Structure formats: structure tokens, C-alpha cells
Short mmCIF file of C-alpha atoms in Angstrom, two decimals:
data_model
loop_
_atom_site.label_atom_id
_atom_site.label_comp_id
_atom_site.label_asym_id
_atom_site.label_seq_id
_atom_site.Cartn_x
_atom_site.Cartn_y
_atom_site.Cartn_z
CA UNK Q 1 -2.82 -19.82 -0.34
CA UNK Q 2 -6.58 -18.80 -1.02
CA UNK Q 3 -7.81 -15.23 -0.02
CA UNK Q 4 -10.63 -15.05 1.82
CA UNK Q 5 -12.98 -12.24 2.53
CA UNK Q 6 -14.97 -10.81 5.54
CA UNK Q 7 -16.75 -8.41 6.74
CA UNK Q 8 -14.93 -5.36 8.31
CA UNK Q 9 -16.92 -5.25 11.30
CA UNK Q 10 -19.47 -6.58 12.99
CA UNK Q 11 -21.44 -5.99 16.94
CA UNK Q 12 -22.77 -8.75 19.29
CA UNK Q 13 -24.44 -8.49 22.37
CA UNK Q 14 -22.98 -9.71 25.22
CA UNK Q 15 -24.11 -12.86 26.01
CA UNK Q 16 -25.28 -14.01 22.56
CA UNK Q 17 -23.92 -15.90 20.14
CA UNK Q 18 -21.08 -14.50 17.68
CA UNK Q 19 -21.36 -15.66 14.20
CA UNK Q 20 -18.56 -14.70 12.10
CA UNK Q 21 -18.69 -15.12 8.24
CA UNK Q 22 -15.88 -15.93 5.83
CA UNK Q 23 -15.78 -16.29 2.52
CA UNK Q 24 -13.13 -18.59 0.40
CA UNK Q 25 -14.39 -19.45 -2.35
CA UNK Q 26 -11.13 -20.41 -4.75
CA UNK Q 27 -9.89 -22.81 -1.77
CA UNK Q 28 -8.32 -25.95 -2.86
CA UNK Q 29 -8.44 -29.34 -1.72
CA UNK Q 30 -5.40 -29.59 0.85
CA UNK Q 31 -6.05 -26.26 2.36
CA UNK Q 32 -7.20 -25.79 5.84
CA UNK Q 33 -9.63 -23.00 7.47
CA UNK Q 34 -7.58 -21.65 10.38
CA UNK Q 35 -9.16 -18.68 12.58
CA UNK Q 36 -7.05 -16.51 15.02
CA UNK Q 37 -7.79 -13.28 16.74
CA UNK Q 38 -6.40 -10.70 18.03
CA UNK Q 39 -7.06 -8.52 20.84
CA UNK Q 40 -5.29 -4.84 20.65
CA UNK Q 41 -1.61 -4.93 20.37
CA UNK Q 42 -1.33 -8.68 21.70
CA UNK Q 43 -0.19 -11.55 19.19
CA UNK Q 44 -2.91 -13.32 17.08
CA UNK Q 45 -4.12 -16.28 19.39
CA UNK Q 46 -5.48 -19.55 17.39
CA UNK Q 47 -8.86 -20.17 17.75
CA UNK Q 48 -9.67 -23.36 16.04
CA UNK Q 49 -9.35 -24.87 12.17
CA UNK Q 50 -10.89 -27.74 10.15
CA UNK Q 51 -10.44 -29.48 6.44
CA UNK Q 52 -14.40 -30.33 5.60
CA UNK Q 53 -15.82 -31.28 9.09
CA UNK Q 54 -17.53 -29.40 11.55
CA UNK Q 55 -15.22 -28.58 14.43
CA UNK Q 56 -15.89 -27.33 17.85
CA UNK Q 57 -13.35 -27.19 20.69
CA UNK Q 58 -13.50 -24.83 24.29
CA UNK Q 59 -13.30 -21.74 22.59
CA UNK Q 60 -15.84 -21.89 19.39
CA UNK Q 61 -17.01 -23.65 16.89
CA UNK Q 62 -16.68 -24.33 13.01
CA UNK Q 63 -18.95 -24.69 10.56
CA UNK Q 64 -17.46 -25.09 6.92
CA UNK Q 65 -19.91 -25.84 4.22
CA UNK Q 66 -20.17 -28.69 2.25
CA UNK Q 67 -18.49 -27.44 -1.02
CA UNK Q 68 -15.79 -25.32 1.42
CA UNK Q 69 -16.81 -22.01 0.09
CA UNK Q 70 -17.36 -20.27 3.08
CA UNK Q 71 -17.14 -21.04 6.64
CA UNK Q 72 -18.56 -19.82 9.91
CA UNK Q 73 -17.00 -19.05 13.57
CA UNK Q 74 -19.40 -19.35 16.03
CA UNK Q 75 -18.78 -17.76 19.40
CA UNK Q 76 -21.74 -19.54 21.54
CA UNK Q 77 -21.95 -17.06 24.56
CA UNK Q 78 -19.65 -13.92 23.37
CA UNK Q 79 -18.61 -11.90 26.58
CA UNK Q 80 -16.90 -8.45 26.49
CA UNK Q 81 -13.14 -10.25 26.16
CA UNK Q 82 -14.19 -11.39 23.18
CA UNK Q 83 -14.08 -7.85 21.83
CA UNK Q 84 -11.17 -8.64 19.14
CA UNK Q 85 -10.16 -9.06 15.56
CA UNK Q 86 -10.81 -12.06 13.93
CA UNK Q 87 -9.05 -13.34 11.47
CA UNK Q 88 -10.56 -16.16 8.74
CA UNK Q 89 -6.99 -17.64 6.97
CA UNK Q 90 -6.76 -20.74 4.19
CA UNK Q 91 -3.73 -22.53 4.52
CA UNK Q 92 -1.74 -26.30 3.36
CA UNK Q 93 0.29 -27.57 5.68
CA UNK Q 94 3.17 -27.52 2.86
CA UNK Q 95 3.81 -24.40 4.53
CA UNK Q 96 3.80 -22.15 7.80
CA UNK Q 97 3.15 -18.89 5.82
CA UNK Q 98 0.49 -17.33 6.76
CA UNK Q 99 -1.35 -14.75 4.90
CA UNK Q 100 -3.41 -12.57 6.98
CA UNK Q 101 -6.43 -10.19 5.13
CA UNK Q 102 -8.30 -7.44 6.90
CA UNK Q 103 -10.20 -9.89 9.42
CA UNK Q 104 -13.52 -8.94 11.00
CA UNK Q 105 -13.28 -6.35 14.12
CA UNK Q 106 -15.92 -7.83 16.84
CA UNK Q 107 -17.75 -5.36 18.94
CA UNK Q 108 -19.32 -7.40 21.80
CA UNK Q 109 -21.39 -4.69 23.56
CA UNK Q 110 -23.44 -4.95 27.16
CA UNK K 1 4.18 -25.39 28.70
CA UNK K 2 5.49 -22.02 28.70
CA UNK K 3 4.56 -19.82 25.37
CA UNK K 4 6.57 -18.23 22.63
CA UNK K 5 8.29 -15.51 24.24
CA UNK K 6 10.02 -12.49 22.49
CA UNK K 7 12.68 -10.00 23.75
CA UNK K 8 12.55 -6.81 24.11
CA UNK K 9 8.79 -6.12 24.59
CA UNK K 10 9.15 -2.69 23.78
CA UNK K 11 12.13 -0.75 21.89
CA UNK K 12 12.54 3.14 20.64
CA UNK K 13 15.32 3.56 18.17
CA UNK K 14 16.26 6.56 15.66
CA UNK K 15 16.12 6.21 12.00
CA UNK K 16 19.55 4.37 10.65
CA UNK K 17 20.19 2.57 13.59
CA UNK K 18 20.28 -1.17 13.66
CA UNK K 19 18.10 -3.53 15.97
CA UNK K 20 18.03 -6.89 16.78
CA UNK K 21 14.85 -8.54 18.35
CA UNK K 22 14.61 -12.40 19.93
CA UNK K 23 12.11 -15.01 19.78
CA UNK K 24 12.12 -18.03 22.02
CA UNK K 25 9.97 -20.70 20.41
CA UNK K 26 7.63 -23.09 22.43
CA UNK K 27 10.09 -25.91 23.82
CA UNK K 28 9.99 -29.02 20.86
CA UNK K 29 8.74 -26.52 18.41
CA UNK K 30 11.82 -26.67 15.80
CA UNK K 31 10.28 -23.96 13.35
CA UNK K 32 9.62 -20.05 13.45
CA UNK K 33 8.16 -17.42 11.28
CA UNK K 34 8.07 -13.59 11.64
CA UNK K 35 5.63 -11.19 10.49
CA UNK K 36 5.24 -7.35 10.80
CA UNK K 37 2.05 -5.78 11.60
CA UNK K 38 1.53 -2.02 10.59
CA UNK K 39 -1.80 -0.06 11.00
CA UNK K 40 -1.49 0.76 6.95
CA UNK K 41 -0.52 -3.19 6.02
CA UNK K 42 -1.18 -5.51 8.27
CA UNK K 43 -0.08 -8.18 8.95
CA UNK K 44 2.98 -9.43 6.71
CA UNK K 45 5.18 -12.67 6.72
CA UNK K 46 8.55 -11.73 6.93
CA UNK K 47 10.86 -14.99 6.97
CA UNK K 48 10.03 -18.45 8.18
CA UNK K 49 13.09 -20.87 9.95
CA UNK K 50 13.55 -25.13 10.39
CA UNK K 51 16.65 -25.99 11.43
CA UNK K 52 18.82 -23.07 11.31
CA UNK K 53 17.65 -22.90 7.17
CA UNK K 54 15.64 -19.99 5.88
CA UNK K 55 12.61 -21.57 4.41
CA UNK K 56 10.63 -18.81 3.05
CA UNK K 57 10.99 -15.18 2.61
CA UNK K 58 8.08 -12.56 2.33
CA UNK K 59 8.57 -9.38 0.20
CA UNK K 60 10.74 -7.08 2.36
CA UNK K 61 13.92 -5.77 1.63
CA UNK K 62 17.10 -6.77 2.31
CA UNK K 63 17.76 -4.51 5.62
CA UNK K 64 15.69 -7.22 7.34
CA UNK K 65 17.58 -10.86 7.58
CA UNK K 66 17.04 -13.30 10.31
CA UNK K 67 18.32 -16.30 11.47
CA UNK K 68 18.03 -19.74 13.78
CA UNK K 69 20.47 -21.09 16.71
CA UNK K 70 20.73 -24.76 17.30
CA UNK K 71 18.37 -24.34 20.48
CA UNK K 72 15.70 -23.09 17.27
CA UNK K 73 15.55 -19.42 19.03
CA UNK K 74 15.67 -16.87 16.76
CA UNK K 75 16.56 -13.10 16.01
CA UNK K 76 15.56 -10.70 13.37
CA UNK K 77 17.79 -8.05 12.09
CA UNK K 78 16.66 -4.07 10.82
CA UNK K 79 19.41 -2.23 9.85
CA UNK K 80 19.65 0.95 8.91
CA UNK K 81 16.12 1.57 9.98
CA UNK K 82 13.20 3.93 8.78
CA UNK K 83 10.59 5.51 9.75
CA UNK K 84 8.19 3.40 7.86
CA UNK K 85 9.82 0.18 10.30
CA UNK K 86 7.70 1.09 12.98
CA UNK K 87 5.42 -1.72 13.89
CA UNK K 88 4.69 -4.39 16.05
CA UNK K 89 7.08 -8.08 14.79
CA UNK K 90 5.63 -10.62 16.00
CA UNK K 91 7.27 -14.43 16.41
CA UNK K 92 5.07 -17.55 15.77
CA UNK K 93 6.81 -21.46 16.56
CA UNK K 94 5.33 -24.76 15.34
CA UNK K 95 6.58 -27.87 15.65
CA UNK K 96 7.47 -28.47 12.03
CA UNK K 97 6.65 -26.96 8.72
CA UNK K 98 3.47 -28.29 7.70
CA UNK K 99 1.96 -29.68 10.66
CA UNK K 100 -0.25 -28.74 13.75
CA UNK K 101 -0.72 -24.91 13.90
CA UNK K 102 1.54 -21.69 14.42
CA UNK K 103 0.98 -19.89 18.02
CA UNK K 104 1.99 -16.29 18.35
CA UNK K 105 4.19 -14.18 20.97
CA UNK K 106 3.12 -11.10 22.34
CA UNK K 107 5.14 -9.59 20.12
CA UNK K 108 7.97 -6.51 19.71
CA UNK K 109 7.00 -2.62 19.56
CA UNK K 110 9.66 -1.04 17.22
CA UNK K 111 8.74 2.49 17.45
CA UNK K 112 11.63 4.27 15.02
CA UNK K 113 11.78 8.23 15.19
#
């Protein structure tokens, strides 16, 4: 599976949106964007995850680019329970491995 | 539907002892991974299960094993455990290798002194 790489940290206030950055740039062709977070000492929970298109569902939205690169997680209206780590993972669905990097620990402040 | 659900929630053992923790999968979901999540590593696949077969194994040694019942519950095995097995093991179902997505149990505090 592809690494990916993001930034170790990053603050939001509350309220506004949360953009989230990830990088991937040796993904291949059947490999999916998958995002899950994880609040302190709970288990991951799945966010959302997309092949090419644009995907949005209750929680956040996806924005992959056009050559699959890199990819965004937008957070429309972050609130303080969104305080977690998030993590950006490239997967096929050959597979249920998942390989988990550093992921990006979200600060959403007052 | 209920989530993945793993037994004990919290466990304190001494180093060489043996443990043995459970994971009920999401009901239909026929496959299960484990991972082990350390403040130094990470998060790290340990094994992955469909229909009571081992499908993948991550880098760990032998003193962990696991398996899958029938019902597609399944335990994970530490023996003769070390200080360095503290963590928090964490259980993840999906329906079937390869498709839809994996969701995660609360997860299993080893703490081994």
C-alpha cells in the first residue's frame, strides 16, 4: 500500500472549517483514500474514502485531486469533539491491511 | 446494529504471563484484523482472519497467534509477555476481505508490569 504523509499537527477554531492535507503521491490505480480518526485511547472511527471523485457524506468531505496525489479532509463546521487524530491511509480492496502513518493531531480550540 | 465489541476492556498482567483477549465482529461481518497501538509505534497490523484462515500476518513474533470460531469471533494470544507488550489491541470486522471498509472496537488496554 502507498505511504502517505501529513502534517503532525495542526489548530482550528471552533466553528470553522478543518482542512486536513495528505499527501500520496506514489498511489496506484486500484487504491483507495480512506480517513479515520481517533479520539484519545478510543478505536480509530472511519470517516469517509473515495477512488478519484469528490466525496462528501454527514461527517466531512473529500477532495482528491485530479492526478490522486494528494487529497483533502474537510471538516465544514469543526466543534471541540472534533479534537482528534486523523489519519490519511491508501489502500486496494485486495486486502484489509491497513497501514497507519503518524496522522495529523487536530487542535480545535474556542 | 450493534458495533465490534472486544473483551476485556482493560487487563494488568506481569511479564511471562499469557493473555488472551476477544473480539466480537459486527453481526454478517465474516472477517477481522488486529493491530497494536504503542505510543513509540503506532499503530501496527498484527493478523487479519476470513473464515477461520489466517490471511495475513504483520511483523510480530511468534508469542502472538490468533485465531477465528465459526461464529467469525476472534481471540488473540500473548504468551510469555513483556514489558514492551503494553499497548492498546484493537479489533476491526468487515464484511469480506476487499470490500466496504474496516470499523474499529474500542479496543483492549494490556498494561504488562
Amino acid at each position: 500500500d502507498a505511504k502517505t504523509t501529513q502534517p503532525p499537527s495542526m489548530d482550528c477554531a471552533e466553528g470553522r472549517a478543518a482542512n486536513l492535507p495528505c499527501n500520496h503521491s506514489t498511489i496506484s490505480g486500484n487504491e483507495y483514500v480512506y480517513w479515520y480518526r481517533q479520539i484519545h485511547s478510543q478505536g480509530p472511527q472511519y470517516i469517509i474514502h473515495g477512488l478519484k471523485n469528490n466525496e462528501t457524506n454527514e461527517m466531512a468531505s473529500l477532495i482528491i485531486t485530479e492526478d490522486r496525489k494528494s487529497s483533502t479532509l474537510i471538516l465544514p463546521h469543526a466543534t471541540l469533539r472534533d479534537t482528534a487524530v486523523y489519519y490519511c491511509i491508501v489502500r486496494s480492496n485486495a486486502g484489509n491491511m491497513l497501514t497507519f502513518g503518524g496522522g495529523t493531531r487536530l487542535m480545535v480550540k474556542p | 446494529k450493534a458495533g465490534v465489541t472486544q473483551t476485556p476492556r482493560y487487563l494488568i498482567k506481569t511479564r511471562g504471563q499469557q493473555v488472551t483477549l476477544s473480539c466480537s465482529p459486527i453481526s454478517g461481518h465474516r472477517s477481522v484484523s488486529w493491530y497494536q497501538q504503542t505510543p513509540g509505534q503506532g499503530l501496527q497490523f498484527l493478523f487479519e482472519y476470513f473464515s477461520e484462515t489466517q490471511r495475513n500476518k504483520g511483523n510480530f513474533p511468534g508469542r502472538f497467534s490468533g485465531r477465528q470460531f465459526s461464529n467469525s469471533r476472534s481471540e488473540m494470544n500473548v504468551s510469555t509477555l513483556e514489558l514492551g507488550d503494553s499497548a492498546l489491541y484493537l479489533c476491526a470486522s468487515i464484511q469480506a476481505p476487499g470490500t466496504d471498509t474496516q470499523y474499529f472496537g474500542p479496543g483492549t488496554r494490556l498494561t504488562v508490569l
